Short mmCIF file of C-alpha atoms and ligand atoms in Angstrom, two decimals:
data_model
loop_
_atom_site.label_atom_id
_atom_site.label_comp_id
_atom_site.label_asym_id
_atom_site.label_seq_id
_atom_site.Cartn_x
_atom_site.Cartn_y
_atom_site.Cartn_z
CA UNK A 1 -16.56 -34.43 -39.88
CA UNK A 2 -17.54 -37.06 -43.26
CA UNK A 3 -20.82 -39.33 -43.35
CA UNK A 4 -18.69 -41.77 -41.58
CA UNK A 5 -17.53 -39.94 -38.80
CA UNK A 6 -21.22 -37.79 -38.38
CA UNK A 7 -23.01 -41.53 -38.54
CA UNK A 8 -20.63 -42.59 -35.56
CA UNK A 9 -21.38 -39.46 -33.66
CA UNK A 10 -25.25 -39.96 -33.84
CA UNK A 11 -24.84 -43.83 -33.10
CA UNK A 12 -23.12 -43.30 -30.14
CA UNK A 13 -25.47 -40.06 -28.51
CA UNK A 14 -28.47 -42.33 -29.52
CA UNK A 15 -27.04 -45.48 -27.32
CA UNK A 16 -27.01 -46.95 -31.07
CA UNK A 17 -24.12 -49.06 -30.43
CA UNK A 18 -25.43 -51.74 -28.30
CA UNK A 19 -28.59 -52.43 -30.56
CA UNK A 20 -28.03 -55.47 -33.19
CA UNK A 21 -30.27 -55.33 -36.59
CA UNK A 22 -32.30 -58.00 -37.05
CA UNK A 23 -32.37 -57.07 -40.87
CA UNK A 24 -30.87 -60.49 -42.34
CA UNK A 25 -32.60 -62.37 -39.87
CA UNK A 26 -34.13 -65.72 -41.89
CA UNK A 27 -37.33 -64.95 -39.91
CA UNK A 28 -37.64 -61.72 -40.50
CA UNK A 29 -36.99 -62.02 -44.02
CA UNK A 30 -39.34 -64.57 -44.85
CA UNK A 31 -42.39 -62.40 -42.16
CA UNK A 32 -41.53 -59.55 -44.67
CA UNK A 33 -41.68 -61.78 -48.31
CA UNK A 34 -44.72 -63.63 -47.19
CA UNK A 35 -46.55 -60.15 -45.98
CA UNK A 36 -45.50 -58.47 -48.86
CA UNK A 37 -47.08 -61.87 -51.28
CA UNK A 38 -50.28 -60.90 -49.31
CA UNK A 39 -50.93 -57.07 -50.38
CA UNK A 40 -48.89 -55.87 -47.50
CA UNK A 41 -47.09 -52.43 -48.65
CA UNK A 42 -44.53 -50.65 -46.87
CA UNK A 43 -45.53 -47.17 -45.30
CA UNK A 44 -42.16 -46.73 -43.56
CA UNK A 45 -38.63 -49.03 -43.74
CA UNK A 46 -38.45 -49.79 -40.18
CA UNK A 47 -35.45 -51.90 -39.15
CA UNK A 48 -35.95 -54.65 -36.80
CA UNK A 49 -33.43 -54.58 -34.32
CA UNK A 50 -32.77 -56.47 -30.79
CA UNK A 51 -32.51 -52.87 -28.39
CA UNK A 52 -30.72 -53.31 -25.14
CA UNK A 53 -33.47 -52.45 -22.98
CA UNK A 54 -36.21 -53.56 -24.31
CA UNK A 55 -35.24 -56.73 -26.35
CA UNK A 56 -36.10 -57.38 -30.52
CA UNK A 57 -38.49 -53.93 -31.61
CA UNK A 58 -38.30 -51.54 -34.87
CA UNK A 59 -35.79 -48.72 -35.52
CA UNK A 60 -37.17 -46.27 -38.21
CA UNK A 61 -34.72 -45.39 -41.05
CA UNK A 62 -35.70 -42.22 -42.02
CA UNK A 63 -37.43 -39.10 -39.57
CA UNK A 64 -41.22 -39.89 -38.75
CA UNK A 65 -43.73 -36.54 -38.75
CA UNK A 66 -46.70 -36.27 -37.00
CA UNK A 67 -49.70 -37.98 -38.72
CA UNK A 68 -47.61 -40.70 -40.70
CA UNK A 69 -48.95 -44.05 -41.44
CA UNK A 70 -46.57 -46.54 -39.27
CA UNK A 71 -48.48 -49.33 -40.42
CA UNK A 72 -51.12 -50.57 -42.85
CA UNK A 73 -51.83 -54.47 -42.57
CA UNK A 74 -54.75 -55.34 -44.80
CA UNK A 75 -57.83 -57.52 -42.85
CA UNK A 76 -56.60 -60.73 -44.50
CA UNK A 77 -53.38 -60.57 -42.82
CA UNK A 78 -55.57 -60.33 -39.15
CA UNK A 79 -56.26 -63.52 -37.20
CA UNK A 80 -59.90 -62.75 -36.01
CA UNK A 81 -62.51 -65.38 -34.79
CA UNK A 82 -63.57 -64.69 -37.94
CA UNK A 83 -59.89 -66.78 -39.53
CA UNK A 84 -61.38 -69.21 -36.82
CA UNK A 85 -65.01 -69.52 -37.64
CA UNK A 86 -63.95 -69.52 -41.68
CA UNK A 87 -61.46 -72.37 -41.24
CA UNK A 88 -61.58 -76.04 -40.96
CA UNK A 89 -60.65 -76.87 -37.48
CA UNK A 90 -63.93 -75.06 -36.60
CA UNK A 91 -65.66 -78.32 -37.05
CA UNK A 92 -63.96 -79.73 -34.48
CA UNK A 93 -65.45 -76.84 -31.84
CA UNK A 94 -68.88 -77.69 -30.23
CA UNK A 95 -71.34 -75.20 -31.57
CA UNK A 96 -73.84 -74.45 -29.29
CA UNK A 97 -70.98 -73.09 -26.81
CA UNK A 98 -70.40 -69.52 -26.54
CA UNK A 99 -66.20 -68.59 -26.63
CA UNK A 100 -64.42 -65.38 -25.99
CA UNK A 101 -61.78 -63.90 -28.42
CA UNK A 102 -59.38 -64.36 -26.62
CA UNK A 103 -59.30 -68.35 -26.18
CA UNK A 104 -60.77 -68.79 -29.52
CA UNK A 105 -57.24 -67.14 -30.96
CA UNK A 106 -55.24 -69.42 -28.64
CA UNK A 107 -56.70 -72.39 -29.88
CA UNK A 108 -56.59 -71.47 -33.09
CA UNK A 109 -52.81 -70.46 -32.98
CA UNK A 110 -52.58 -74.09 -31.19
CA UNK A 111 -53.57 -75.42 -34.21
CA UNK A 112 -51.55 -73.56 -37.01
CA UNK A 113 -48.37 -73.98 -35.14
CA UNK A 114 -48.63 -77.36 -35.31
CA UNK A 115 -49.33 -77.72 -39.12
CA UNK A 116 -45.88 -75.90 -39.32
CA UNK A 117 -45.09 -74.86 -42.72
CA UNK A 118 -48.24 -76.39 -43.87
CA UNK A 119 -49.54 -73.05 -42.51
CA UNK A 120 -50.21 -70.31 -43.98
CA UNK A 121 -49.54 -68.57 -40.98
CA UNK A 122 -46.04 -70.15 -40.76
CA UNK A 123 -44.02 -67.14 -41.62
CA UNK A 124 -45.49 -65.14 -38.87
CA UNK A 125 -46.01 -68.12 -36.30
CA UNK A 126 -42.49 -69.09 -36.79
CA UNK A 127 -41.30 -65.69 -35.56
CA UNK A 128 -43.13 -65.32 -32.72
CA UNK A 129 -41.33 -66.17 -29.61
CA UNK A 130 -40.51 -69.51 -27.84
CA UNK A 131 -40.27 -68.32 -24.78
CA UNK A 132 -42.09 -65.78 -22.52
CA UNK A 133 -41.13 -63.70 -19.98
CA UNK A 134 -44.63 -63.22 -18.28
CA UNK A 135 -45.31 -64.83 -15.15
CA UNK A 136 -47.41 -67.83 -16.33
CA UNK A 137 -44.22 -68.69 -18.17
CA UNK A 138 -42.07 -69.27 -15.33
CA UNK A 139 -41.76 -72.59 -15.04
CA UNK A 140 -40.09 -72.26 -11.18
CA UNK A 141 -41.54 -70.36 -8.80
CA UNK A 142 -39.03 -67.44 -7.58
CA UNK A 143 -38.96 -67.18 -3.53
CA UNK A 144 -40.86 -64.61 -1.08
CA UNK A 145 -42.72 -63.23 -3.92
CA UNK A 146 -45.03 -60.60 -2.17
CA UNK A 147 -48.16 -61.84 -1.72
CA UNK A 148 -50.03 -59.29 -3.87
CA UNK A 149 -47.80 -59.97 -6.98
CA UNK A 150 -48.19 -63.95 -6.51
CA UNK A 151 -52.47 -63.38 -5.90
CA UNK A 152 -52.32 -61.69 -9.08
CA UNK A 153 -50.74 -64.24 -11.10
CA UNK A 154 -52.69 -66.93 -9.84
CA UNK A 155 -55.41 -65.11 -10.62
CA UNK A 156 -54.65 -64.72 -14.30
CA UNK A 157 -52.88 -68.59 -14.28
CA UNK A 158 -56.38 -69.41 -12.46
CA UNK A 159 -58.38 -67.80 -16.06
CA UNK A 160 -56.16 -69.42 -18.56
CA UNK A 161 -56.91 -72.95 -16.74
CA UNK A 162 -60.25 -72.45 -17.03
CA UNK A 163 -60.77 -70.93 -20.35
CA UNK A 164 -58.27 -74.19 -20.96
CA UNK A 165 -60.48 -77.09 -19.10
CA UNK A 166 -63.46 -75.16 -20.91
CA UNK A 167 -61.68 -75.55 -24.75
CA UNK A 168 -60.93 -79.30 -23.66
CA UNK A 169 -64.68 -79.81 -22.71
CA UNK A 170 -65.82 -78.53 -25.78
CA UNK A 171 -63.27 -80.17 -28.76
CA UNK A 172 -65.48 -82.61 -30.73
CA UNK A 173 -63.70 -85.41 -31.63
CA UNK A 174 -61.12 -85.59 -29.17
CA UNK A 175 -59.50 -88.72 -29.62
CA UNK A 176 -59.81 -88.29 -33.70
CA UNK A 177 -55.77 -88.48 -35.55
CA UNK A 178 -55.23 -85.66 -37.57
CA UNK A 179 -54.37 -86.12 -40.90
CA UNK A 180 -51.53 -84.00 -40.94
CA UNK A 181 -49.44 -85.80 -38.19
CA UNK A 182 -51.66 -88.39 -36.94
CA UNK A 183 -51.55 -87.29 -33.48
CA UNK A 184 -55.02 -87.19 -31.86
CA UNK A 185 -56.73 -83.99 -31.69
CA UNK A 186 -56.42 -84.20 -27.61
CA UNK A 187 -52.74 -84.16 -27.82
CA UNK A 188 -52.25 -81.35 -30.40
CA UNK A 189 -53.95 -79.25 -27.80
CA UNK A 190 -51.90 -80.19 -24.27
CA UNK A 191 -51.81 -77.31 -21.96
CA UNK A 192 -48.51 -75.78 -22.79
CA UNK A 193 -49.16 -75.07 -26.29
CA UNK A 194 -51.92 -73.77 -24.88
CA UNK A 195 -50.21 -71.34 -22.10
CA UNK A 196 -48.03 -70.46 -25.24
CA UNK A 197 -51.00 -69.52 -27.59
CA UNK A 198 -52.96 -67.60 -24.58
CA UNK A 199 -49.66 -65.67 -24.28
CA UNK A 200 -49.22 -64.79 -27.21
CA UNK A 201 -52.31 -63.72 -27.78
CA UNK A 202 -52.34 -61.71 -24.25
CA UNK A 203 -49.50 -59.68 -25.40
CA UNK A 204 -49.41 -59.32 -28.69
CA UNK A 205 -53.33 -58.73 -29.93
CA UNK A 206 -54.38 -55.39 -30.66
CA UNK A 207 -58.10 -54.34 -30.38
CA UNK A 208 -60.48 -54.08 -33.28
CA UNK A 209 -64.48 -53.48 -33.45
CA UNK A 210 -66.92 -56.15 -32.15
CA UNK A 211 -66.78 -58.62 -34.84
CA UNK A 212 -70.42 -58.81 -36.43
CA UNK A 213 -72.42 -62.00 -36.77
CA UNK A 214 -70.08 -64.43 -35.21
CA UNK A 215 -73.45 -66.68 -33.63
CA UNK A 216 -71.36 -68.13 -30.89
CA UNK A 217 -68.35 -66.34 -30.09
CA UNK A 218 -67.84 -62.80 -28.91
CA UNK A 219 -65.00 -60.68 -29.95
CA UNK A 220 -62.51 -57.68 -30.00
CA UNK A 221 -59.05 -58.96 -30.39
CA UNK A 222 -56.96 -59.60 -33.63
CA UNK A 223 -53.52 -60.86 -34.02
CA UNK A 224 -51.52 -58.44 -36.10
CA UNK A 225 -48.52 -60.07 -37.85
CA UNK A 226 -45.81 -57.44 -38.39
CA UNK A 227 -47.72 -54.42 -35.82
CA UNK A 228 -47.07 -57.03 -33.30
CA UNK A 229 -43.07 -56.11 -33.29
CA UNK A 230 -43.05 -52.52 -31.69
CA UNK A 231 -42.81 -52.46 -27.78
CA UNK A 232 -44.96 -50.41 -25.58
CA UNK A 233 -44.01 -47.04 -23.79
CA UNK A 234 -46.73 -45.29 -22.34
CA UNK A 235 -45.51 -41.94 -23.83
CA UNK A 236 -45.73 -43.19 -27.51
CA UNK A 237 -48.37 -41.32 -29.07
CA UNK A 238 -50.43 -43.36 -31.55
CA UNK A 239 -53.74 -43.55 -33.53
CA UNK A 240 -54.80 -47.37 -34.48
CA UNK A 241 -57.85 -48.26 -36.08
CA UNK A 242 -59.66 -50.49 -38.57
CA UNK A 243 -60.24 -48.17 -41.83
CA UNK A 244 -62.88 -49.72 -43.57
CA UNK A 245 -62.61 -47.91 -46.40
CA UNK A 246 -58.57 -49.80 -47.57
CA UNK A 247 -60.09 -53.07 -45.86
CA UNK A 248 -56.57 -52.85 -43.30
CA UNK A 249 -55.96 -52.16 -39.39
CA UNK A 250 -53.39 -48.84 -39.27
CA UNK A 251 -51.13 -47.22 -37.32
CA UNK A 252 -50.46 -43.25 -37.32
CA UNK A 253 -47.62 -41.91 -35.23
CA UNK A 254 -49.01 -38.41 -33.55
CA UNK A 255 -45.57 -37.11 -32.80
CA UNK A 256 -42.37 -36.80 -34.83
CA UNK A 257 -39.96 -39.63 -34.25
CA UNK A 258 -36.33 -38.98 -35.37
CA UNK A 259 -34.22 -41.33 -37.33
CA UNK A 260 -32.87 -44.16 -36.21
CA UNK A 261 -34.92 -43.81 -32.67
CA UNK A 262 -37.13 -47.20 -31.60
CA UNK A 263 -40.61 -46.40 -32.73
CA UNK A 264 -42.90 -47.17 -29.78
CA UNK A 265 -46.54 -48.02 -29.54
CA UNK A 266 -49.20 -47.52 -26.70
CA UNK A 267 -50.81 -51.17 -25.72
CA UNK A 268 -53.42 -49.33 -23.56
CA UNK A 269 -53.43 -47.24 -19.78
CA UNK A 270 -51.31 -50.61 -18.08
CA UNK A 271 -49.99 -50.22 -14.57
CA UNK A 272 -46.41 -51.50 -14.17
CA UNK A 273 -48.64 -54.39 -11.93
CA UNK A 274 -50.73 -54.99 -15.44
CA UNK A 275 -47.25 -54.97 -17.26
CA UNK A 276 -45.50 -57.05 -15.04
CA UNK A 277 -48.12 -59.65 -14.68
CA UNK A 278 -49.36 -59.50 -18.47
CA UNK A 279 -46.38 -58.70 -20.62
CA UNK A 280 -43.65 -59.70 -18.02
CA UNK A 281 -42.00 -56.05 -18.00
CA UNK A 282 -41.94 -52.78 -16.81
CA UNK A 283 -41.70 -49.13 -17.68
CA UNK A 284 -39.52 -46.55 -15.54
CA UNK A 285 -41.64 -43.49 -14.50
CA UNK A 286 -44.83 -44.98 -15.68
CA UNK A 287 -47.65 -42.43 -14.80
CA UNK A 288 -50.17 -44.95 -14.68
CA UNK A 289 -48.78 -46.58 -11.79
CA UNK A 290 -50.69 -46.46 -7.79
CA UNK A 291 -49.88 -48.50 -4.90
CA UNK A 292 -52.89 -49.99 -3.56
CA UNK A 293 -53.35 -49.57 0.15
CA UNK A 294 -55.71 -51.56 2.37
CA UNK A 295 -57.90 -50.08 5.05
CA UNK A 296 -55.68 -51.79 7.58
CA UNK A 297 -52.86 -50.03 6.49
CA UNK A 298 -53.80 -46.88 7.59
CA UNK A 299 -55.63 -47.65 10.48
CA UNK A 300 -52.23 -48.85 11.66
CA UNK A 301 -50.71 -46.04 11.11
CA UNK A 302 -53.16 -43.66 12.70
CA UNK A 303 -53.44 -46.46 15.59
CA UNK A 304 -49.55 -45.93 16.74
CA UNK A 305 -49.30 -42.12 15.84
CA UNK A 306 -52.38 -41.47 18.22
CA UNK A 307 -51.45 -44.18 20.69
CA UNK A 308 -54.55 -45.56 21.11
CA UNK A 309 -55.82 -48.77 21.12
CA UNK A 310 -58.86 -47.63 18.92
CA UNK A 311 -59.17 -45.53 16.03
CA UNK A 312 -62.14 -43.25 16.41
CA UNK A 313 -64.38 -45.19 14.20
CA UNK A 314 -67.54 -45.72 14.96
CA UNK A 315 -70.18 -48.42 12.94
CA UNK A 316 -72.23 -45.09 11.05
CA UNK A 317 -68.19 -44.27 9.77
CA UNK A 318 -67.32 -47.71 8.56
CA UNK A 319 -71.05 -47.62 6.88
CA UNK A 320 -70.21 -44.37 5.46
CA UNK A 321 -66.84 -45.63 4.20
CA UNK A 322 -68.70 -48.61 2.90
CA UNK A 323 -70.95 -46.89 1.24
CA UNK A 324 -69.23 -44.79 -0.59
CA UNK A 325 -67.06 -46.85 -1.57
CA UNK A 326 -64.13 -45.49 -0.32
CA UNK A 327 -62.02 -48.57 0.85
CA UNK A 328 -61.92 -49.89 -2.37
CA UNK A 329 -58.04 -49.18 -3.57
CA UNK A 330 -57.25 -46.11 -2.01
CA UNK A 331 -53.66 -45.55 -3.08
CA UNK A 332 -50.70 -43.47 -3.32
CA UNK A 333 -49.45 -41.56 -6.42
CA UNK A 334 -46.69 -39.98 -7.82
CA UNK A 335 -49.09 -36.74 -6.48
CA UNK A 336 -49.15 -37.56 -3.24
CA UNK A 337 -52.54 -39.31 -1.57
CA UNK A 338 -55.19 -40.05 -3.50
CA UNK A 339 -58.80 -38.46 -2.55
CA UNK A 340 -59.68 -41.69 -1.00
CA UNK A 341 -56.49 -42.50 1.14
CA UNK A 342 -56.77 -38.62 2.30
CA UNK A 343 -60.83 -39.29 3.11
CA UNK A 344 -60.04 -42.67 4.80
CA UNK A 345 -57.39 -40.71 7.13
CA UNK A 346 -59.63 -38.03 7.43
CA UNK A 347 -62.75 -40.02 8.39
CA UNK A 348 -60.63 -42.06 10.94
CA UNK A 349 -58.98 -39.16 13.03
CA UNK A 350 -61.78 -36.92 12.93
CA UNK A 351 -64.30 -36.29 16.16
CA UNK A 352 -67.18 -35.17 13.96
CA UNK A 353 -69.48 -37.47 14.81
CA UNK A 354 -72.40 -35.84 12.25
CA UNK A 355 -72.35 -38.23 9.11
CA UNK A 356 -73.93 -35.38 6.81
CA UNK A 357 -70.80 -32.84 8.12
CA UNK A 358 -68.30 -35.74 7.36
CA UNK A 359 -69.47 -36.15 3.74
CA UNK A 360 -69.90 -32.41 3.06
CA UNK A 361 -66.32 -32.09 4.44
CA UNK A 362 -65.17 -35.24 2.03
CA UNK A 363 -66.95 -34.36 -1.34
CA UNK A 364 -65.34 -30.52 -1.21
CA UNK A 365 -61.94 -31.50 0.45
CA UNK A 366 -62.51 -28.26 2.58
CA UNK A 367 -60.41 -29.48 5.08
CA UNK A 368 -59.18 -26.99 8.14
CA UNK A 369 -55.44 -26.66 8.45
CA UNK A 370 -55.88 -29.15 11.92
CA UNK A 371 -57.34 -31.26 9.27
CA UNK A 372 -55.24 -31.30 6.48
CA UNK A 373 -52.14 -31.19 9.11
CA UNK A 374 -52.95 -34.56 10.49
CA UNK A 375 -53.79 -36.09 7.15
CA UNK A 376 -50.19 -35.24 5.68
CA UNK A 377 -48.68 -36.20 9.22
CA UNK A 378 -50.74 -39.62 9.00
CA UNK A 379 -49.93 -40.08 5.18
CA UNK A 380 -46.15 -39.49 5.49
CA UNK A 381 -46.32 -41.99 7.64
CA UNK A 382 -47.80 -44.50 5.28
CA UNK A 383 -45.76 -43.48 2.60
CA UNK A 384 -42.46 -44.27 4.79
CA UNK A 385 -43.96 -47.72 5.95
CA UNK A 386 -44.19 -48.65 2.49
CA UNK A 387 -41.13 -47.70 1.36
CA UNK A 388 -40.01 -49.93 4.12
CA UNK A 389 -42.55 -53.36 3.16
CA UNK A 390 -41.15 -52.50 -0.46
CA UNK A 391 -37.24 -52.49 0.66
CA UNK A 392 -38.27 -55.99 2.52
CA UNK A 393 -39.78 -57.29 -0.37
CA UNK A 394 -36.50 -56.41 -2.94
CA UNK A 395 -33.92 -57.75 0.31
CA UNK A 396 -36.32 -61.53 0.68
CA UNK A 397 -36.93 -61.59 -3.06
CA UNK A 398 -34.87 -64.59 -4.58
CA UNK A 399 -35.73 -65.16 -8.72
CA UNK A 400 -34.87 -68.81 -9.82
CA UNK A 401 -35.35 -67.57 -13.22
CA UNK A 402 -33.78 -64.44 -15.37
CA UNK A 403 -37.05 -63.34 -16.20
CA UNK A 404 -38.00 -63.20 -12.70
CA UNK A 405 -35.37 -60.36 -12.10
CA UNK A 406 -38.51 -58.29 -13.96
CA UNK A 407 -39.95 -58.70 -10.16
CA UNK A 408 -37.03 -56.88 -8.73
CA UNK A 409 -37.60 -53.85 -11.39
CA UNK A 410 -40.97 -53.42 -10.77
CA UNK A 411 -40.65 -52.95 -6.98
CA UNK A 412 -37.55 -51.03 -7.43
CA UNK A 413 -39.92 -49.05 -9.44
CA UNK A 414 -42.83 -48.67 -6.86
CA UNK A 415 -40.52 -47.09 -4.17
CA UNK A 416 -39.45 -44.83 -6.99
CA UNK A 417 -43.01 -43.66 -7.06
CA UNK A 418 -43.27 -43.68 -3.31
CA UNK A 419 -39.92 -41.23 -2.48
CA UNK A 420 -41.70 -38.62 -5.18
CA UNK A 421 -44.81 -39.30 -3.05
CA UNK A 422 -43.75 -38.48 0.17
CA UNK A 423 -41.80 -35.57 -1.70
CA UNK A 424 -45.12 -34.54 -2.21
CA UNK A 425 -47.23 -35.32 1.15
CA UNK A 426 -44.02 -33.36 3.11
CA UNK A 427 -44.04 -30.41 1.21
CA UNK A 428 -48.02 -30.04 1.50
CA UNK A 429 -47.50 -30.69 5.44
CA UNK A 430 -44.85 -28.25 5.29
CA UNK A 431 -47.22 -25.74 3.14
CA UNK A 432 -49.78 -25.85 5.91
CA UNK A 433 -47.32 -25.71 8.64
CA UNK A 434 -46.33 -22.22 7.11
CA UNK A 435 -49.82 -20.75 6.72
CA UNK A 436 -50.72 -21.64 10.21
CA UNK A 437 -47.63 -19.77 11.36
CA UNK A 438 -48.49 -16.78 9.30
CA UNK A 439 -52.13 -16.73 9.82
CA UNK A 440 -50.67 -16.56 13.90
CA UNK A 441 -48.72 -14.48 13.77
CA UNK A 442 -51.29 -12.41 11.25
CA UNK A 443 -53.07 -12.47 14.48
CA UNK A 444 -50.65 -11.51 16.54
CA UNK A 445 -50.25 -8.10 15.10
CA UNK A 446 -54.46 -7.72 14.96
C1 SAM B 501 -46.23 -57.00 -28.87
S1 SAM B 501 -44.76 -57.73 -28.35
C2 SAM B 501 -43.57 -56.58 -28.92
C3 SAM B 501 -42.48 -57.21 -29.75
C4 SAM B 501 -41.58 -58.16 -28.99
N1 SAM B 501 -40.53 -57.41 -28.31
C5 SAM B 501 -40.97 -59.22 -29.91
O1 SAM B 501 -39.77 -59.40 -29.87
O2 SAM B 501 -41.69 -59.88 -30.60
C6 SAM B 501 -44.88 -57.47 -26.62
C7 SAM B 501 -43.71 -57.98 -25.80
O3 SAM B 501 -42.56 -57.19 -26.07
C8 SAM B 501 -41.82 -56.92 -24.87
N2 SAM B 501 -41.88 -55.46 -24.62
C9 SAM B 501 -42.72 -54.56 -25.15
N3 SAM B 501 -42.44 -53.32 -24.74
C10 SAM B 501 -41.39 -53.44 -23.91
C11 SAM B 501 -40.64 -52.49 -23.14
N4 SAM B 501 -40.90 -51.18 -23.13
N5 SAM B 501 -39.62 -52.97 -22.38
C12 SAM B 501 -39.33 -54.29 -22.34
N6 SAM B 501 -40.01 -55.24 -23.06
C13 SAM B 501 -41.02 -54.81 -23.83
C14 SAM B 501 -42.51 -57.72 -23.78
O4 SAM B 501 -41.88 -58.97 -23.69
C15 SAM B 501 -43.91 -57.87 -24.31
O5 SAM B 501 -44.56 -59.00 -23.78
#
């Protein structure tokens, strides 16, 4: 087989053929000139390219080894507070406030996008993306959205408004025209520039060291022009970190990468909840992932298995459980029930009344084979209910947006987790089913 024929071979194993390179992309062009004007040099020749599953990232060109440098962007090329607190629309913020990182970037990036190419920013602004696909983004709401998924992004809609109504309360000036456009200050910073800028900065900042003597605002976050372009996997194994030493933030792949394979970058521990609700995607197989179960949950469940009309829980068991904090998330995992979901169970079915026996019996998981047999019996239980609340969820769910559809993955994703789960819960059920039968009939023949 020629170059030609070998090239067409690899494109095609590697899923190649769907991806589209961004290389002679105006954008990208100009992000790469204007870096490069700025001291940027190239470690690596990484082509940006728009990937079929997860949308515009970078394809290296040649093979990666362990250890090299992905990415080197000097400190001047970082939008800190610091680019905030060193630039002239600082006058404009009230002084004797104290501001997170994160909504001092937004407003910032608020700002620069509207000088356009008056910015020096402007190559880098003017690739970011328009539109979002996280949550706050959507601008209709999709129907039957579980409850859990909408609580969360009203809680993070619910911080943006306030970090927002905060900025607004704090802009000196207000009604002052700017002498770039003559629009009043007020104007140039109208909430959905704003929900733009905070998302941006939400899922594209990477984390530096606590800037130093910044009197009045406190922060961790810097926006990255360039770094900002490779997606997340939670398998990508990376080293980032400010080297003080070549004054730049970089980027060491720990693993080999071949050629022409998406380089991917870790953006921290994130759920698929946290990626969902944050970055507006997730991740098949993500090990980071739990469902969260509520105390009510399983007190259901043991309430219909025992057929009783009370669980055997007395006040000293729900003070025990409170005070060891044991109702907060227990959850299932892709190893079965976590320690707490198995205590909860435990606690509730068991007719030791002695509190000190209980927690001896909880902090070594010494659990007899009754035990353990009712706590798999119980959790299989759970795990099947939820697999149930999660197909109702996917059959009710109705997205009004594209982006919404990243709903449908996520939960498609949770009863993913949930079948290996009660894999797992059956086959320890099973486990104890056979010692009891051998320890019997071990017995027997005594
Ligand atoms: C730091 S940016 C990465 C570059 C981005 N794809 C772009 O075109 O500018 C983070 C955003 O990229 C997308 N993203 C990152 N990793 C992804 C993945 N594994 N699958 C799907 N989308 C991903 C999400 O939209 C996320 O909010």
């Amino acid at each position: 087989m020629g170059r030609t024929g070998r090239r067409r071979k690899h494109k095609k194993s590697s899923g190649e053929q769907n991806q589209y390179r961004l290389g002679a992309d105006e954008k990208m062009i100009a992000l790469m000139q204007w870096l490069m004007r700025n001291g940027w040099q190239k470690e690596i020749t990484f082509y940006p390219t728009e990937f079929p599953n997860t949308g515009r990232g970078l394809m290296t060109k040649s093979v990666l080894n362990k250890g090299d440098v992905l990415v080197n962007i000097p400190l001047s090329l970082l939008i800190t507070a610091r680019t905030v607190c060193n630039s002239p629309i600082y006058k404009y913020l009230n002084e004797n406030v104290k501001y997170d990182g994160h909504e001092i970037l937004a407003f910032y990036l608020v700002w620069e996008k509207h000088l356009n190419e008056q910015s020096f920013w402007y190559p880098y602004i003017n690739m970011l993306p328009e539109q979002l696909s996280t949550p706050l983004f959507w601008s209709s709401e999709p129907l039957h959205l579980p409850k859990f998924i909408s609580d969360e992004i009203n809680g993070s809609l619910n911080n943006m408004k306030e970090s927002y109504r905060n900025f607004l309360n704090h802009i000196q000036c207000k009604h002052k025209k700017c002498e770039h456009c003559n629009q009043a200050i007020v104007e140039i910073f109208n909430e959905k520039d704003f929900i733009w800028a905070w998302c941006i900065v939400n899922t594209r900042a990477v984390y530096i060291p606590l800037e130093k003597n910044l009197h009045n605002i406190s922060n961790s976050l810097a926006l990255a022009p360039y770094l900002d372009l490779f997606n997340h996997v939670p398998s990508a194994q990376v080293e980032a970190m400010l080297i003080e030493t070549q004054n730049a933030y970089q980027v060491k792949t720990l693993v080999p990468v071949a050629k022409y394979e998406q380089v991917f970058i870790e953006y921290g521990a994130h759920s698929n909840l946290k990626l969902l609700i944050d970055y507006g995607f997730t991740v098949p197989d993500n090990h980071h992932d739990s469902i969260s179960l509520s105390l009510e949950d399983i007190y259901n469940v043991i309430k219909h298995l025992c057929q009783v009309s009370h669980v055997n829980m007395s006040q000293e068991k729900y003070k025990f459980l409170k005070h060891h904090n044991l109702m907060k998330n227990p959850c299932l995992t892709r190893e079965g029930l976590c320690w707490k979901t198995m205590s909860i169970i435990f606690i509730l079915t068991s007719d030791i009344t002695n509190i000190k026996l209980l927690e001896s019996k909880v902090y070594s998981s010494l659990y007899s084979e009754e035990e353990l047999k009712t706590i798999n019996t119980v959790g299989s239980m759970l795990v099947g209910n939820k697999i149930q609340e999660f197909e109702t969820y996917i059959e009710l769910f109705v997205p009004t947006e594209s982006d919404q559809c990243a709903v449908i993955a996520y939960l498609k994703e949770c009863i993913e987790l949930l079948k290996v789960c009660l894999l797992i819960v059956n086959e320890n059920n099973e486990e104890v089913v056979d010692e009891s039968v051998k320890e019997f009939e071990d017995k027997e023949i005594d």
